[in-house]
mmCIF file of C-alpha atoms in Angstrom:
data_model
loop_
_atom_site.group_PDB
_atom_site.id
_atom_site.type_symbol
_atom_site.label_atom_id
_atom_site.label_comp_id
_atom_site.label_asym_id
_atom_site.label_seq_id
_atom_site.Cartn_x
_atom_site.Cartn_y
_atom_site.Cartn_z
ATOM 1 C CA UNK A 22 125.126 71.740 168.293
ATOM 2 C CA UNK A 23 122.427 69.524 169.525
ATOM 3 C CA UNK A 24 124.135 66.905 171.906
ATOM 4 C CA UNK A 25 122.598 64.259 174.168
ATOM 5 C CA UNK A 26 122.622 64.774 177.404
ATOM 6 C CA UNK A 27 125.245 64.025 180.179
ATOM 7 C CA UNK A 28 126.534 62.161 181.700
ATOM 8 C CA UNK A 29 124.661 63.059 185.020
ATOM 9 C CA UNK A 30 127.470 60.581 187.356
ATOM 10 C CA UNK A 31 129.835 63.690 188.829
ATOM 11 C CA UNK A 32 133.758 63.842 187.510
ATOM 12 C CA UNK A 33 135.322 61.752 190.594
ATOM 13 C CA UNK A 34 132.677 58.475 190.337
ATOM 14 C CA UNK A 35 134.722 55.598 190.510
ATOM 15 C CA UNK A 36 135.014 53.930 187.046
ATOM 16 C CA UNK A 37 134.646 49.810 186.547
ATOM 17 C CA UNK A 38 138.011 48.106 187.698
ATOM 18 C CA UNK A 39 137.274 45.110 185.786
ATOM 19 C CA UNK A 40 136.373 45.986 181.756
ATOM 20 C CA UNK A 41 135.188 43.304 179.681
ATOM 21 C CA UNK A 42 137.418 42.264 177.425
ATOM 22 C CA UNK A 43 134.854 43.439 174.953
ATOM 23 C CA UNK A 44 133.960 47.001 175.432
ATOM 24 C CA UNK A 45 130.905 46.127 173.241
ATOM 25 C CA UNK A 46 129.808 44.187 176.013
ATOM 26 C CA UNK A 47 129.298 43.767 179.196
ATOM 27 C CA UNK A 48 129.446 46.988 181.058
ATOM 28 C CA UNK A 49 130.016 48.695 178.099
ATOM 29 C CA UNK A 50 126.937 48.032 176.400
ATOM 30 C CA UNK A 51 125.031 50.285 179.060
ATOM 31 C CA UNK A 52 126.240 53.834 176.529
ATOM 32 C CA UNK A 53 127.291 56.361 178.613
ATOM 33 C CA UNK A 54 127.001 59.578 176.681
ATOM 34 C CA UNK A 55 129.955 62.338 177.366
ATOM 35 C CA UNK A 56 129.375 65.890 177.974
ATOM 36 C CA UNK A 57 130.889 67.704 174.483
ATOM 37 C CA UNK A 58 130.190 71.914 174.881
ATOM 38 C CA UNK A 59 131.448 73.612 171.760
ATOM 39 C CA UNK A 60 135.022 74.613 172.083
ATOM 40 C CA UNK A 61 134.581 78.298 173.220
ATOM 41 C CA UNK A 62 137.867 79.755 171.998
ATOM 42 C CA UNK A 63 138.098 82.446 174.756
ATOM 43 C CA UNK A 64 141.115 82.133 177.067
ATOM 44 C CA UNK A 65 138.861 82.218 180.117
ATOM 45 C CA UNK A 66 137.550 78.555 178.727
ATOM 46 C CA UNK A 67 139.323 76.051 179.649
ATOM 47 C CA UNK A 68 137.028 73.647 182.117
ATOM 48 C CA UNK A 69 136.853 69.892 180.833
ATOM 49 C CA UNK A 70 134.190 68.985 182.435
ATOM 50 C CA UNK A 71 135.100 65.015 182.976
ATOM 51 C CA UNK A 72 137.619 64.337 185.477
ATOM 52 C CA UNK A 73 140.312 62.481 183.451
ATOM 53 C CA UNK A 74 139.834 64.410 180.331
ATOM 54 C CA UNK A 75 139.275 67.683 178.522
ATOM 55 C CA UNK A 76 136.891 67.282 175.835
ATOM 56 C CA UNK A 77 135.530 70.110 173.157
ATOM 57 C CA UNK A 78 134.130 69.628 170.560
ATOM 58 C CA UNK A 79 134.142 72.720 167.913
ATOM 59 C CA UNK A 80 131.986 73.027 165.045
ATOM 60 C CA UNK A 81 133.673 75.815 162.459
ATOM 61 C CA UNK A 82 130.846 77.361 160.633
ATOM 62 C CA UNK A 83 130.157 78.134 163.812
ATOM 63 C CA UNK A 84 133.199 80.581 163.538
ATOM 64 C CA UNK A 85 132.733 83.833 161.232
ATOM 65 C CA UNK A 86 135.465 83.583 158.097
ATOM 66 C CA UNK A 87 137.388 86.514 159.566
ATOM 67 C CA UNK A 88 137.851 84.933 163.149
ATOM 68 C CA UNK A 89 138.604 81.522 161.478
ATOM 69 C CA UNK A 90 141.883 83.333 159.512
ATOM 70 C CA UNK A 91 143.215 85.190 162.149
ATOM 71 C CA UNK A 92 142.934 82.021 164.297
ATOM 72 C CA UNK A 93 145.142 80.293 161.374
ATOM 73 C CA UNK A 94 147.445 83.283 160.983
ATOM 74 C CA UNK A 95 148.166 82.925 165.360
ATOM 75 C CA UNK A 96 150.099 79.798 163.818
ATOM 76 C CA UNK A 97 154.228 80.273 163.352
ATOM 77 C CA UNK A 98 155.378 80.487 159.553
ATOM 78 C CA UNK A 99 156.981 77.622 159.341
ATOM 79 C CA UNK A 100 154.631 75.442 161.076
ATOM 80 C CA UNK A 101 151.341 77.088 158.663
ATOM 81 C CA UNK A 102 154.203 76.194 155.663
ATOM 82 C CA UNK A 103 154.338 72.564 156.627
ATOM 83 C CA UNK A 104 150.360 71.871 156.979
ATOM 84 C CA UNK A 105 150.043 73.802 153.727
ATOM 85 C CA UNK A 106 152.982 71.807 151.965
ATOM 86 C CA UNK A 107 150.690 68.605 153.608
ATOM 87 C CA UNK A 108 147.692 69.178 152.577
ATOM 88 C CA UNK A 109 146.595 72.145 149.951
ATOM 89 C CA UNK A 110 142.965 74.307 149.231
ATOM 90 C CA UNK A 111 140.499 74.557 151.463
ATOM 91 C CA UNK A 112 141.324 71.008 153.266
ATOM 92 C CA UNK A 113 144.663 72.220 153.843
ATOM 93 C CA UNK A 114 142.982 75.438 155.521
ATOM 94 C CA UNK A 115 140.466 73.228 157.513
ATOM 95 C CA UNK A 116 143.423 71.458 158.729
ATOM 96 C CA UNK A 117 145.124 74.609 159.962
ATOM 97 C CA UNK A 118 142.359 76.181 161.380
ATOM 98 C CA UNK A 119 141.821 72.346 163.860
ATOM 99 C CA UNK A 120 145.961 72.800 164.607
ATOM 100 C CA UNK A 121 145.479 76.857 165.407
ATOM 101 C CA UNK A 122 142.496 75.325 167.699
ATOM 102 C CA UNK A 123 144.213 72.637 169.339
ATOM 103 C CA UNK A 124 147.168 74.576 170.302
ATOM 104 C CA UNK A 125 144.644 77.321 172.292
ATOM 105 C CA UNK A 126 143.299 74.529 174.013
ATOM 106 C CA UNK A 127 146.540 73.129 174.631
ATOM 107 C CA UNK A 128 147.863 76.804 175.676
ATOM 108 C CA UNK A 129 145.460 76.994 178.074
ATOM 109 C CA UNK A 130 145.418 73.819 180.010
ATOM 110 C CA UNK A 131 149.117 74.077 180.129
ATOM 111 C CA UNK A 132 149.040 77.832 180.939
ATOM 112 C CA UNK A 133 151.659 78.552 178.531
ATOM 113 C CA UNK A 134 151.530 80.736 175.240
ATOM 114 C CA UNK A 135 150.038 78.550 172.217
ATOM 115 C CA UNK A 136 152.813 78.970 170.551
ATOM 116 C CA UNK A 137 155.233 78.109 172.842
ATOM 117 C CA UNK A 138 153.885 74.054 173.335
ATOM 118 C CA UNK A 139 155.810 71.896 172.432
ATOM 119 C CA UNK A 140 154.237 69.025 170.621
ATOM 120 C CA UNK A 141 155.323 65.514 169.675
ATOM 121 C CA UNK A 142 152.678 64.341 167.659
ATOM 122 C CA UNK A 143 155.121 62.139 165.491
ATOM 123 C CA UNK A 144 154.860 58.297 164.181
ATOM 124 C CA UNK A 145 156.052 56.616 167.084
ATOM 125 C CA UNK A 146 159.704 55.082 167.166
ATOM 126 C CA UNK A 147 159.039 51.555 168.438
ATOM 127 C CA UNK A 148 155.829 50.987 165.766
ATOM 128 C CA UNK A 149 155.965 53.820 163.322
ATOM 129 C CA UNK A 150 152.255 54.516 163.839
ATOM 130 C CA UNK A 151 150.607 57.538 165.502
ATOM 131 C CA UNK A 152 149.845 57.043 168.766
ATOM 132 C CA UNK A 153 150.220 58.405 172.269
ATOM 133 C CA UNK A 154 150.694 62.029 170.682
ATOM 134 C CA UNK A 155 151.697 64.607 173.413
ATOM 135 C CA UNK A 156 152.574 68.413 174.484
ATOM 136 C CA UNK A 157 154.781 69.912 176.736
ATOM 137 C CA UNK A 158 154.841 73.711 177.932
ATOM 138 C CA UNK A 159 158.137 75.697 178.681
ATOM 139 C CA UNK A 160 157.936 74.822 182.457
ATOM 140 C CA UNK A 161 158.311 71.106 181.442
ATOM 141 C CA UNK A 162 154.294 70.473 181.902
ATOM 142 C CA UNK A 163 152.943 67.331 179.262
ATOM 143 C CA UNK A 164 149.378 66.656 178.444
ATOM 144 C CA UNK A 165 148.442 63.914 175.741
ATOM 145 C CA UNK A 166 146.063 64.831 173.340
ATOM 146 C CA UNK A 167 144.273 63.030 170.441
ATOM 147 C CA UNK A 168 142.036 64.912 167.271
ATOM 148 C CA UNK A 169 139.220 63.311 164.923
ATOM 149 C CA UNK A 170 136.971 64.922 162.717
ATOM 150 C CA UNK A 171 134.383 64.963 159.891
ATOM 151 C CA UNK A 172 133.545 68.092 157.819
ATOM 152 C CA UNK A 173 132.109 70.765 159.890
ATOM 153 C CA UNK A 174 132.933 69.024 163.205
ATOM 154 C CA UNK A 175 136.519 68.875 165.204
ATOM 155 C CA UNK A 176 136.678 67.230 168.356
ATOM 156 C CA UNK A 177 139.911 67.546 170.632
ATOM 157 C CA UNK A 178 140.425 65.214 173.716
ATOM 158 C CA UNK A 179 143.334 66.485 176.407
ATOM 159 C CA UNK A 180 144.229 63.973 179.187
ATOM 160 C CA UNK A 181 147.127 63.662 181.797
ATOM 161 C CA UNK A 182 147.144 59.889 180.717
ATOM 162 C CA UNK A 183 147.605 58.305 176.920
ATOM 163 C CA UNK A 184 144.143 59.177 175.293
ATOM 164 C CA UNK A 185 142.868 58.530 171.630
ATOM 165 C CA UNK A 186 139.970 59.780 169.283
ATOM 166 C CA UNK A 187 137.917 57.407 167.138
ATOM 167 C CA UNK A 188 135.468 58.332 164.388
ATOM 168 C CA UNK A 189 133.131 56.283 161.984
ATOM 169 C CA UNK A 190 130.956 57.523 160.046
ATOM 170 C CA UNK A 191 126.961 55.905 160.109
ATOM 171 C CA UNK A 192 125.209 54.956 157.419
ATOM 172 C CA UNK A 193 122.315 57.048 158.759
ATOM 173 C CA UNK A 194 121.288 59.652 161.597
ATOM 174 C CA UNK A 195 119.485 56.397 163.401
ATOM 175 C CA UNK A 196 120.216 54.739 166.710
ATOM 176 C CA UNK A 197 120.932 51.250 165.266
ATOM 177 C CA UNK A 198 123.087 52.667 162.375
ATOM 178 C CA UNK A 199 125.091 54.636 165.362
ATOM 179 C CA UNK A 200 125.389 51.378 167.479
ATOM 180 C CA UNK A 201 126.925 49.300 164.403
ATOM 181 C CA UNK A 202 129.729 51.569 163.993
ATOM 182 C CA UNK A 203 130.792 52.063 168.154
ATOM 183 C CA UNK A 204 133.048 49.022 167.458
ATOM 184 C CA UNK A 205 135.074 50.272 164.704
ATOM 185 C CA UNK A 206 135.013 53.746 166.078
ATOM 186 C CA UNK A 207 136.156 52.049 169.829
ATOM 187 C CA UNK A 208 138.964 50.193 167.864
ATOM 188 C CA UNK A 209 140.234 53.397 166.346
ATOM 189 C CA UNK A 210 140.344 55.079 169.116
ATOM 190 C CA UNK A 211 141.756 52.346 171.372
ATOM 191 C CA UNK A 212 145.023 52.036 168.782
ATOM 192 C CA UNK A 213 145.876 55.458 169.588
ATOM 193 C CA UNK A 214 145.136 55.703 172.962
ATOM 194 C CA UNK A 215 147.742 53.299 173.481
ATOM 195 C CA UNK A 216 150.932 54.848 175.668
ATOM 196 C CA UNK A 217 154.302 54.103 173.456
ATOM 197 C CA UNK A 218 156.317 51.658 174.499
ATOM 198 C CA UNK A 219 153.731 49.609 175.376
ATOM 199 C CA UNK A 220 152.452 49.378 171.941
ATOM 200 C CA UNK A 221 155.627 46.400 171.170
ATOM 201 C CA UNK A 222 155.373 44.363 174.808
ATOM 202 C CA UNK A 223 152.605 42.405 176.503
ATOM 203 C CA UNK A 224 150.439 44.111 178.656
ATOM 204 C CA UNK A 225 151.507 43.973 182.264
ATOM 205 C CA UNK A 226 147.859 44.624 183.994
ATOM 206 C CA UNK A 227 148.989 48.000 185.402
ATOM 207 C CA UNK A 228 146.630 49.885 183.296
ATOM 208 C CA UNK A 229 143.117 49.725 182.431
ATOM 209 C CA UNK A 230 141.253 51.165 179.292
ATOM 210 C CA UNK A 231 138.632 53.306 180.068
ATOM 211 C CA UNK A 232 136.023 53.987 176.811
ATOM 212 C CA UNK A 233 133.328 56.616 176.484
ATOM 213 C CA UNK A 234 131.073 57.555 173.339
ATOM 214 C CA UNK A 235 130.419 60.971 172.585
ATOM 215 C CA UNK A 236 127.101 61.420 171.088
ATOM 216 C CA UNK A 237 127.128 63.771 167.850
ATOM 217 C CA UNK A 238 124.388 65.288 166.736
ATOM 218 C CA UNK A 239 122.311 63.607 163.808
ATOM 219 C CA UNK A 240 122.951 65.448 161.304
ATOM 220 C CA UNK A 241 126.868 64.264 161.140
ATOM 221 C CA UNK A 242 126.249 61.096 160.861
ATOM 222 C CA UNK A 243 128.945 59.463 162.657
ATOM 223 C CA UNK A 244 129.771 57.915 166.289
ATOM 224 C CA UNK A 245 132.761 59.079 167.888
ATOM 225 C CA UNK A 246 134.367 57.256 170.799
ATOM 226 C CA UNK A 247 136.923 58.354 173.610
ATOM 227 C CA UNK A 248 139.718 56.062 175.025
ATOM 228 C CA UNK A 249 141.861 56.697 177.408
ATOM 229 C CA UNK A 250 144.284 54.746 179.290
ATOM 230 C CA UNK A 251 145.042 54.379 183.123
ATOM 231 C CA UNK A 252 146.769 53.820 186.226
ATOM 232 C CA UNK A 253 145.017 50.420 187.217
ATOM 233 C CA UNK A 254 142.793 50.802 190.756
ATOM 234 C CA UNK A 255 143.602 54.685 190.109
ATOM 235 C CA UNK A 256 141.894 56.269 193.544
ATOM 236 C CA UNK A 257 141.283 59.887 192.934
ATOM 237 C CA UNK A 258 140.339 62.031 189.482
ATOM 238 C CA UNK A 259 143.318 63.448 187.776
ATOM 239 C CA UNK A 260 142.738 67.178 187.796
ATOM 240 C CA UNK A 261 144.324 68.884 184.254
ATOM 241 C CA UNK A 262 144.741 72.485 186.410
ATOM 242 C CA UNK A 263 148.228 73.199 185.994
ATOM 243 C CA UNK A 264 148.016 75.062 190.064
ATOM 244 C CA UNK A 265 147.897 71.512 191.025
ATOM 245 C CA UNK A 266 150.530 69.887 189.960
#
């Protein structure tokens, strides 16, 4: 994939205390692209890249046919019954084949076995929506994670805080056409970056809401954008390497 560059600011700069209400503007209007590699499904793989968050992107045709069904078959029978009972045909096999993926990443930044995470990726029981999924390994470990996609293209976001995925598609491979859709794809991301429980009280001020765009190449035609939420006045990056916790 051809992605902008990166950001060239190193993984511990400090991050705005003070957001504008409006992500749109302000200080977010200055577009901060986010480093997105290809997932690289090897189990040596596992660097994020961006302090707070674990981002890969994966592109599947990328993925010879062969390598793409034994990475479905790694799932357990009753969860590959489930998706299939969900969603049938070859969208029901996409959809397996972005689970299969998620739980190697997952797997590795919790240094467990994929199939041993634990994932509660559920409506949530105060709103009913889907928000604030997360993961937990054997040893007790979480991680939240959030998934968005179109087509060809998966991208997975793993955080130690409540993070969410946003994606909206463009009506064009143009800058302007990719600026009028950061706002929808912000919002989208933004409702399920949102930590449960706090989605049915008033905010209290202790967190922030940190937003990124990840910058997809043309031909996909859509704007994707990362939110994550945040320990207000947080001091140091939040490593995901399980040896230091």
């Amino acid at each position: 994939m051809n992605f902008l560059e990166p950001d060239p600011s190193p993984a511990s700069a400090t991050f705005p205390t003070a957001p504008a209400t409006n992500p749109d503007g302000g200080w977010g209007a200055r577009r901060t692209p986010l480093p997105a590699p290809p997932l690289d499904l090897g189990p040596a793989q596992r660097d994020g890249g961006f302090g707070y968050v674990a981002l890969r992107t994966f592109v599947m045709s990328t993925l010879p046919p062969e390598e793409r069904r034994g990475l479905r078959e790694g799932l357990a029978p009753d969860e590959r019954a489930r998706l299939t009972a969900e969603t049938a045909g070859p969208e029901g096999e996409r959809l397996l084949t972005v689970r299969a993926g998620l739980r190697l990443l997952l797997g590795q930044l919790l240094d467990a076995d994929p199939g041993a995470v634990v994932m509660d990726d559920g409506p949530c029981p105060h709103c009913g929506r889907l928000h604030d999924r997360s993961a937990c390994s054997p040893a007790g470990r979480r991680l939240h994670f959030a998934t968005v996609g179109r087509g060809d293209l998966v991208v997975y976001a793993v955080s130690r805080f409540p993070v969410g995925l946003g994606l909206a598609v463009t009506d064009g491979p143009d800058r302007e056409a990719w600026l009028l859709r950061r706002k929808p794809a912000r919002l989208a991301a933004y409702h399920e970056g949102v930590a449960r429980g706090r989605c049915c009280r008033p905010r209290d001020g202790s967190v922030e809401y940190i937003v990124r765009y990840v910058d997809t190449a043309p031909e996909y035609c859509c704007v994707v954008s990362l939110v994550y939420e945040v320990p207000f006045h947080e001091d140091a990056p939040i490593s995901l390497d399980p040896s230091t916790d």
